[in-house]
Amino acid sequence: MAENPIEKRSRRGLLGFVFGRRGLWSKKCTADNGNKTPMRSSNASAPCTSNIQFTKSPCTEPNPKKLQEHKVSPEPIQNQTQMQRPVSKPSSHQYPNNNNPGPVQQQARKVVPREAFGLSGELESMIMDNQKAKGMMFGSLGNLKQPGATAVGNQTMVQNSGYGKKTTTSVSNNQDQSGSLCRAISTRMDPETLKIMGNEDYKNGNFVEALALYDAAIAVDPKKAAYRSNKSAALTALGRILEAVFECREAIRMEPHYHRAHHRLANLYLRLGEVEKSIYHIKHSGPETDQEDISKAKTVQTHLNKCTEAKRLRDWNTLIKETRNTIASGADAAPQVYALQAEAFLKSYRHQEADDALSRCPVFDVEMNTKYYGPIGYAGFLVVWAQVHMSSGRFGEAVEAIQLAAKLDRNNREVSMVHRRVQAVTAARSKGNDFFKAGRFQEASAAYGEGLDHDSRNSVLLCNRAACLFKMGQFDRAIEDSTSALTVRPAYAKARLRRADCNAKLGNWELAIGDYEILRKETPEDDQVIRGLMEAQNHIVKRRGHENL
């Protein structure tokens, strides 16, 4: 198969423009290509249009309905030398394009040796033990970012609602444990049987178990493209899009005319915003080719072009609109599009919405991002992440992100500039906190002001300075800072409470009640809010009573 010309194009299109030399498109992806091998027959097809249900913030439960609706069908059962687990006859819905089912599919049930049941039970037990050993149950969202979750290295940091707190779930040893599990299983089972069992688990939504079984089949027969393709489907269902791409590429390298793998890879590229690559693989997907897929890809490209133009013109409102259209059109797992959207919100001083935008972006670990986008491309994402973290008061995460960006792209001017700003703001905030704890409110206010010289709309520094001004009795100035903080982050409860308290001190009871009532809806059991609201309401009643005398 001739080398794919699309894969050779270096850093062009939207990302090349947006991040300049930090192009996010991979320069070259030759894994799709390889020497020709005999064409493989595969009658079954299932469009790979699975759409990630991006739940914004940390720890949101997956939407099973969405996952079921969009999941990718694994390969149909083909040859089988040995049955070690009962398999129900697939329906036409399960394998819609398989008009000539194989011998396994023609049987509703087959008598299974007792040993197979024992092995199946042992397998399930091993998978459960493997998950417990990792300290987590994966569920079906894989490494998708949940609200408050941040990928750092090969760990996922899940932040609690409390400021600065986080719990860490380590996933650094997952591959080794999965490999051990696969080796243990594969020494006792036929790879086709493992694939069949994986298909069953996939069909039932048990994607982690299906992945382990496909890995086991690959461990026995690493040259079977169907196992790689099925593994790609399981990875996609778990939200591990980049890994799914690499598995599809490997399947196509093994069998260059593997139509289903081309079709799956086309859909994965579309979700990543790689339109030219997507169209290339759509055209090589044989019977899987669908003109609607090409039309969908062209729609995404149209919106990406509009994003590029809006970025060039610094038309942030249009950029926000077009990034939303791009995601809705199919590029729902493209980090560069979410980064563009977050940047547009930051430039528009809508920091809360910038944080919301990136919280919907899928999170891939450092290794996968660097492997796919390259160190310079990944550094471009980290620059945006660092600025969003800082604008939301997550200073530690901002420092961590920008330090990694500086390590990946040492000579980039923008990375250096953002690095200096993050360090200056973080240092000012730390110094101000120390002064505040010591009761030195004047010095604390000045320290926070130094940080605001580098980031004038930072809501946390504004709110902290308002606290200092409140302590010094400068209520009008404290209200100004609190209002500025709420302008960029309307849901910032601490700034709203600060403004309500200041208005209460000034006797602006109606204004105070307005803020207290908003807070009461958000935190109905907060004693401070309840007391403040009751006090303000009592003063209103007394004042009206005096006016009626």
Short mmCIF file of N, CA and C in Angstrom, two decimals, residues 154-254:
data_model
loop_
_atom_site.label_atom_id
_atom_site.label_comp_id
_atom_site.label_asym_id
_atom_site.label_seq_id
_atom_site.Cartn_x
_atom_site.Cartn_y
_atom_site.Cartn_z
N ASN A 154 1.06 10.08 34.52
CA ASN A 154 0.13 8.99 34.29
C ASN A 154 -0.72 8.78 35.51
N GLN A 155 -1.11 9.88 36.15
CA GLN A 155 -2.06 9.84 37.24
C GLN A 155 -3.22 10.75 36.91
N THR A 156 -4.35 10.50 37.51
CA THR A 156 -5.49 11.39 37.35
C THR A 156 -5.79 12.03 38.68
N MET A 157 -5.71 13.36 38.74
CA MET A 157 -5.98 14.09 39.96
C MET A 157 -7.44 14.51 39.95
N VAL A 158 -8.19 14.11 40.95
CA VAL A 158 -9.59 14.49 41.03
C VAL A 158 -9.73 15.47 42.18
N GLN A 159 -10.13 16.69 41.86
CA GLN A 159 -10.18 17.73 42.87
C GLN A 159 -11.52 17.72 43.58
N ASN A 160 -11.49 17.92 44.89
CA ASN A 160 -12.71 18.03 45.67
C ASN A 160 -13.24 19.44 45.55
N SER A 161 -14.44 19.63 46.11
CA SER A 161 -15.03 20.96 46.04
C SER A 161 -14.26 21.95 46.90
N GLY A 162 -13.59 21.46 47.95
CA GLY A 162 -12.80 22.34 48.80
C GLY A 162 -11.60 22.87 48.06
N TYR A 163 -11.29 24.13 48.28
CA TYR A 163 -10.20 24.75 47.55
C TYR A 163 -8.87 24.09 47.89
N GLY A 164 -8.12 23.76 46.84
CA GLY A 164 -6.78 23.25 47.03
C GLY A 164 -6.70 21.81 47.45
N LYS A 165 -7.85 21.11 47.59
CA LYS A 165 -7.80 19.72 48.00
C LYS A 165 -7.95 18.83 46.79
N LYS A 166 -7.30 17.69 46.84
CA LYS A 166 -7.45 16.74 45.75
C LYS A 166 -7.12 15.35 46.25
N THR A 167 -7.73 14.37 45.60
CA THR A 167 -7.39 13.00 45.89
C THR A 167 -6.76 12.41 44.65
N THR A 168 -5.85 11.50 44.82
CA THR A 168 -5.11 10.97 43.69
C THR A 168 -5.39 9.50 43.52
N THR A 169 -5.76 9.16 42.31
CA THR A 169 -5.92 7.75 41.96
C THR A 169 -4.80 7.39 41.00
N SER A 170 -3.91 6.53 41.42
CA SER A 170 -2.76 6.19 40.60
C SER A 170 -3.13 5.13 39.59
N VAL A 171 -2.76 5.38 38.33
CA VAL A 171 -3.00 4.39 37.30
C VAL A 171 -1.70 4.05 36.58
N SER A 172 -0.57 4.34 37.24
CA SER A 172 0.71 4.17 36.57
C SER A 172 1.05 2.73 36.30
N ASN A 173 0.50 1.79 37.09
CA ASN A 173 0.86 0.39 36.92
C ASN A 173 -0.20 -0.40 36.17
N ASN A 174 -1.17 0.30 35.58
CA ASN A 174 -2.26 -0.42 34.93
C ASN A 174 -1.77 -1.33 33.82
N GLN A 175 -0.85 -0.83 33.01
CA GLN A 175 -0.39 -1.62 31.88
C GLN A 175 0.29 -2.89 32.34
N ASP A 176 1.15 -2.76 33.37
CA ASP A 176 1.84 -3.94 33.84
C ASP A 176 0.87 -4.97 34.39
N GLN A 177 -0.12 -4.49 35.17
CA GLN A 177 -1.09 -5.42 35.75
C GLN A 177 -1.94 -6.05 34.67
N SER A 178 -2.34 -5.24 33.67
CA SER A 178 -3.14 -5.77 32.57
C SER A 178 -2.35 -6.81 31.80
N GLY A 179 -1.04 -6.53 31.60
CA GLY A 179 -0.20 -7.48 30.89
C GLY A 179 -0.10 -8.80 31.63
N SER A 180 0.04 -8.73 32.95
CA SER A 180 0.11 -9.95 33.74
C SER A 180 -1.18 -10.73 33.63
N LEU A 181 -2.31 -10.00 33.68
CA LEU A 181 -3.61 -10.65 33.57
C LEU A 181 -3.74 -11.35 32.22
N CYS A 182 -3.34 -10.65 31.15
CA CYS A 182 -3.44 -11.22 29.81
C CYS A 182 -2.59 -12.48 29.69
N ARG A 183 -1.36 -12.42 30.22
CA ARG A 183 -0.49 -13.59 30.11
C ARG A 183 -1.08 -14.78 30.86
N ALA A 184 -1.65 -14.49 32.03
CA ALA A 184 -2.21 -15.57 32.83
C ALA A 184 -3.38 -16.23 32.11
N ILE A 185 -4.23 -15.41 31.46
CA ILE A 185 -5.39 -15.96 30.76
C ILE A 185 -4.97 -16.66 29.48
N SER A 186 -4.07 -16.01 28.72
CA SER A 186 -3.77 -16.49 27.38
C SER A 186 -3.05 -17.82 27.37
N THR A 187 -2.40 -18.18 28.46
CA THR A 187 -1.69 -19.46 28.49
C THR A 187 -2.66 -20.63 28.51
N ARG A 188 -3.94 -20.38 28.78
CA ARG A 188 -4.89 -21.47 28.92
C ARG A 188 -6.07 -21.39 27.97
N MET A 189 -6.10 -20.42 27.08
CA MET A 189 -7.27 -20.28 26.21
C MET A 189 -6.89 -19.99 24.77
N ASP A 190 -7.74 -20.39 23.86
CA ASP A 190 -7.58 -20.14 22.44
C ASP A 190 -7.90 -18.67 22.15
N PRO A 191 -7.12 -17.99 21.30
CA PRO A 191 -7.35 -16.55 21.07
C PRO A 191 -8.72 -16.22 20.49
N GLU A 192 -9.23 -17.11 19.61
CA GLU A 192 -10.55 -16.84 19.05
C GLU A 192 -11.63 -16.91 20.14
N THR A 193 -11.45 -17.84 21.07
CA THR A 193 -12.40 -17.93 22.19
C THR A 193 -12.32 -16.68 23.05
N LEU A 194 -11.11 -16.19 23.27
CA LEU A 194 -10.95 -14.95 24.03
C LEU A 194 -11.65 -13.79 23.32
N LYS A 195 -11.52 -13.76 22.00
CA LYS A 195 -12.19 -12.69 21.25
C LYS A 195 -13.71 -12.79 21.38
N ILE A 196 -14.21 -14.02 21.29
CA ILE A 196 -15.65 -14.23 21.40
C ILE A 196 -16.15 -13.76 22.77
N MET A 197 -15.40 -14.12 23.81
CA MET A 197 -15.76 -13.69 25.16
C MET A 197 -15.69 -12.17 25.28
N GLY A 198 -14.66 -11.59 24.63
CA GLY A 198 -14.55 -10.13 24.63
C GLY A 198 -15.73 -9.48 23.94
N ASN A 199 -16.18 -10.07 22.82
CA ASN A 199 -17.34 -9.54 22.11
C ASN A 199 -18.59 -9.56 22.99
N GLU A 200 -18.74 -10.66 23.74
CA GLU A 200 -19.89 -10.75 24.66
C GLU A 200 -19.85 -9.64 25.70
N ASP A 201 -18.67 -9.47 26.32
CA ASP A 201 -18.56 -8.43 27.35
C ASP A 201 -18.78 -7.05 26.74
N TYR A 202 -18.25 -6.84 25.54
CA TYR A 202 -18.44 -5.55 24.88
C TYR A 202 -19.92 -5.29 24.65
N LYS A 203 -20.61 -6.31 24.13
CA LYS A 203 -22.03 -6.17 23.84
C LYS A 203 -22.82 -5.83 25.10
N ASN A 204 -22.36 -6.36 26.24
CA ASN A 204 -23.04 -6.11 27.52
C ASN A 204 -22.56 -4.85 28.22
N GLY A 205 -21.69 -4.09 27.57
CA GLY A 205 -21.22 -2.83 28.15
C GLY A 205 -20.09 -3.00 29.14
N ASN A 206 -19.50 -4.19 29.22
CA ASN A 206 -18.37 -4.42 30.14
C ASN A 206 -17.07 -4.16 29.39
N PHE A 207 -16.78 -2.89 29.15
CA PHE A 207 -15.70 -2.53 28.26
C PHE A 207 -14.32 -2.84 28.83
N VAL A 208 -14.15 -2.68 30.13
CA VAL A 208 -12.85 -2.98 30.74
C VAL A 208 -12.54 -4.46 30.60
N GLU A 209 -13.54 -5.31 30.88
CA GLU A 209 -13.34 -6.74 30.76
C GLU A 209 -13.09 -7.14 29.31
N ALA A 210 -13.84 -6.51 28.39
CA ALA A 210 -13.64 -6.79 26.96
C ALA A 210 -12.22 -6.43 26.54
N LEU A 211 -11.75 -5.29 27.01
CA LEU A 211 -10.39 -4.86 26.68
C LEU A 211 -9.36 -5.86 27.17
N ALA A 212 -9.54 -6.36 28.40
CA ALA A 212 -8.60 -7.34 28.93
C ALA A 212 -8.59 -8.61 28.09
N LEU A 213 -9.75 -9.02 27.60
CA LEU A 213 -9.83 -10.23 26.79
C LEU A 213 -9.20 -10.04 25.42
N TYR A 214 -9.42 -8.87 24.81
CA TYR A 214 -8.78 -8.59 23.52
C TYR A 214 -7.26 -8.53 23.69
N ASP A 215 -6.81 -7.94 24.79
CA ASP A 215 -5.37 -7.91 25.06
C ASP A 215 -4.82 -9.32 25.20
N ALA A 216 -5.60 -10.19 25.85
CA ALA A 216 -5.17 -11.57 26.02
C ALA A 216 -5.06 -12.28 24.67
N ALA A 217 -6.04 -12.01 23.80
CA ALA A 217 -5.99 -12.62 22.47
C ALA A 217 -4.78 -12.12 21.69
N ILE A 218 -4.46 -10.84 21.81
CA ILE A 218 -3.29 -10.27 21.13
C ILE A 218 -2.00 -10.88 21.67
N ALA A 219 -1.98 -11.14 22.99
CA ALA A 219 -0.78 -11.74 23.57
C ALA A 219 -0.50 -13.11 22.96
N VAL A 220 -1.54 -13.85 22.60
CA VAL A 220 -1.37 -15.16 21.98
C VAL A 220 -1.05 -15.03 20.50
N ASP A 221 -1.79 -14.17 19.80
CA ASP A 221 -1.61 -14.01 18.35
C ASP A 221 -1.50 -12.52 18.02
N PRO A 222 -0.31 -11.94 18.16
CA PRO A 222 -0.15 -10.49 17.98
C PRO A 222 -0.27 -10.04 16.53
N LYS A 223 -0.37 -10.96 15.59
CA LYS A 223 -0.42 -10.58 14.18
C LYS A 223 -1.83 -10.60 13.60
N LYS A 224 -2.84 -10.73 14.45
CA LYS A 224 -4.22 -10.80 13.98
C LYS A 224 -4.82 -9.39 14.05
N ALA A 225 -5.09 -8.83 12.89
CA ALA A 225 -5.57 -7.45 12.82
C ALA A 225 -6.93 -7.29 13.49
N ALA A 226 -7.78 -8.31 13.42
CA ALA A 226 -9.12 -8.19 14.00
C ALA A 226 -9.07 -7.93 15.50
N TYR A 227 -8.09 -8.54 16.18
CA TYR A 227 -7.97 -8.33 17.62
C TYR A 227 -7.62 -6.87 17.92
N ARG A 228 -6.75 -6.30 17.10
CA ARG A 228 -6.38 -4.89 17.28
C ARG A 228 -7.58 -3.98 17.03
N SER A 229 -8.35 -4.31 16.00
CA SER A 229 -9.52 -3.49 15.67
C SER A 229 -10.55 -3.56 16.80
N ASN A 230 -10.77 -4.76 17.33
CA ASN A 230 -11.71 -4.89 18.44
C ASN A 230 -11.22 -4.15 19.68
N LYS A 231 -9.93 -4.24 19.91
CA LYS A 231 -9.36 -3.51 21.05
C LYS A 231 -9.58 -2.01 20.87
N SER A 232 -9.45 -1.53 19.64
CA SER A 232 -9.70 -0.12 19.37
C SER A 232 -11.14 0.27 19.72
N ALA A 233 -12.09 -0.64 19.40
CA ALA A 233 -13.49 -0.36 19.72
C ALA A 233 -13.69 -0.25 21.23
N ALA A 234 -13.06 -1.15 21.99
CA ALA A 234 -13.19 -1.12 23.45
C ALA A 234 -12.56 0.14 24.02
N LEU A 235 -11.40 0.50 23.51
CA LEU A 235 -10.74 1.73 23.98
C LEU A 235 -11.59 2.97 23.68
N THR A 236 -12.22 2.97 22.51
CA THR A 236 -13.09 4.09 22.15
C THR A 236 -14.25 4.20 23.13
N ALA A 237 -14.84 3.06 23.47
CA ALA A 237 -15.97 3.07 24.41
C ALA A 237 -15.54 3.57 25.78
N LEU A 238 -14.27 3.39 26.13
CA LEU A 238 -13.75 3.86 27.41
C LEU A 238 -13.24 5.30 27.34
N GLY A 239 -13.35 5.92 26.17
CA GLY A 239 -12.91 7.31 26.04
C GLY A 239 -11.43 7.45 25.80
N ARG A 240 -10.73 6.36 25.56
CA ARG A 240 -9.28 6.40 25.36
C ARG A 240 -9.00 6.50 23.86
N ILE A 241 -9.32 7.66 23.33
CA ILE A 241 -9.38 7.86 21.88
C ILE A 241 -8.00 7.73 21.22
N LEU A 242 -6.98 8.33 21.81
CA LEU A 242 -5.67 8.29 21.19
C LEU A 242 -5.13 6.87 21.13
N GLU A 243 -5.33 6.10 22.20
CA GLU A 243 -4.89 4.71 22.19
C GLU A 243 -5.65 3.92 21.13
N ALA A 244 -6.94 4.25 20.97
CA ALA A 244 -7.74 3.58 19.95
C ALA A 244 -7.18 3.87 18.55
N VAL A 245 -6.73 5.09 18.33
CA VAL A 245 -6.14 5.44 17.04
C VAL A 245 -4.91 4.58 16.75
N PHE A 246 -4.04 4.44 17.73
CA PHE A 246 -2.82 3.67 17.53
C PHE A 246 -3.13 2.20 17.25
N GLU A 247 -4.16 1.65 17.90
CA GLU A 247 -4.53 0.26 17.65
C GLU A 247 -5.09 0.09 16.24
N CYS A 248 -5.90 1.05 15.79
CA CYS A 248 -6.44 0.99 14.43
C CYS A 248 -5.32 1.10 13.40
N ARG A 249 -4.38 1.97 13.66
CA ARG A 249 -3.24 2.10 12.74
C ARG A 249 -2.49 0.77 12.63
N GLU A 250 -2.32 0.12 13.77
CA GLU A 250 -1.60 -1.15 13.76
C GLU A 250 -2.38 -2.21 12.98
N ALA A 251 -3.70 -2.22 13.14
CA ALA A 251 -4.52 -3.18 12.39
C ALA A 251 -4.38 -2.95 10.89
N ILE A 252 -4.36 -1.68 10.47
CA ILE A 252 -4.22 -1.36 9.05
C ILE A 252 -2.82 -1.67 8.55
N ARG A 253 -1.83 -1.49 9.41
CA ARG A 253 -0.46 -1.86 9.02
C ARG A 253 -0.39 -3.36 8.71
N MET A 254 -1.09 -4.14 9.55
CA MET A 254 -1.09 -5.59 9.32
C MET A 254 -1.90 -5.97 8.09
#
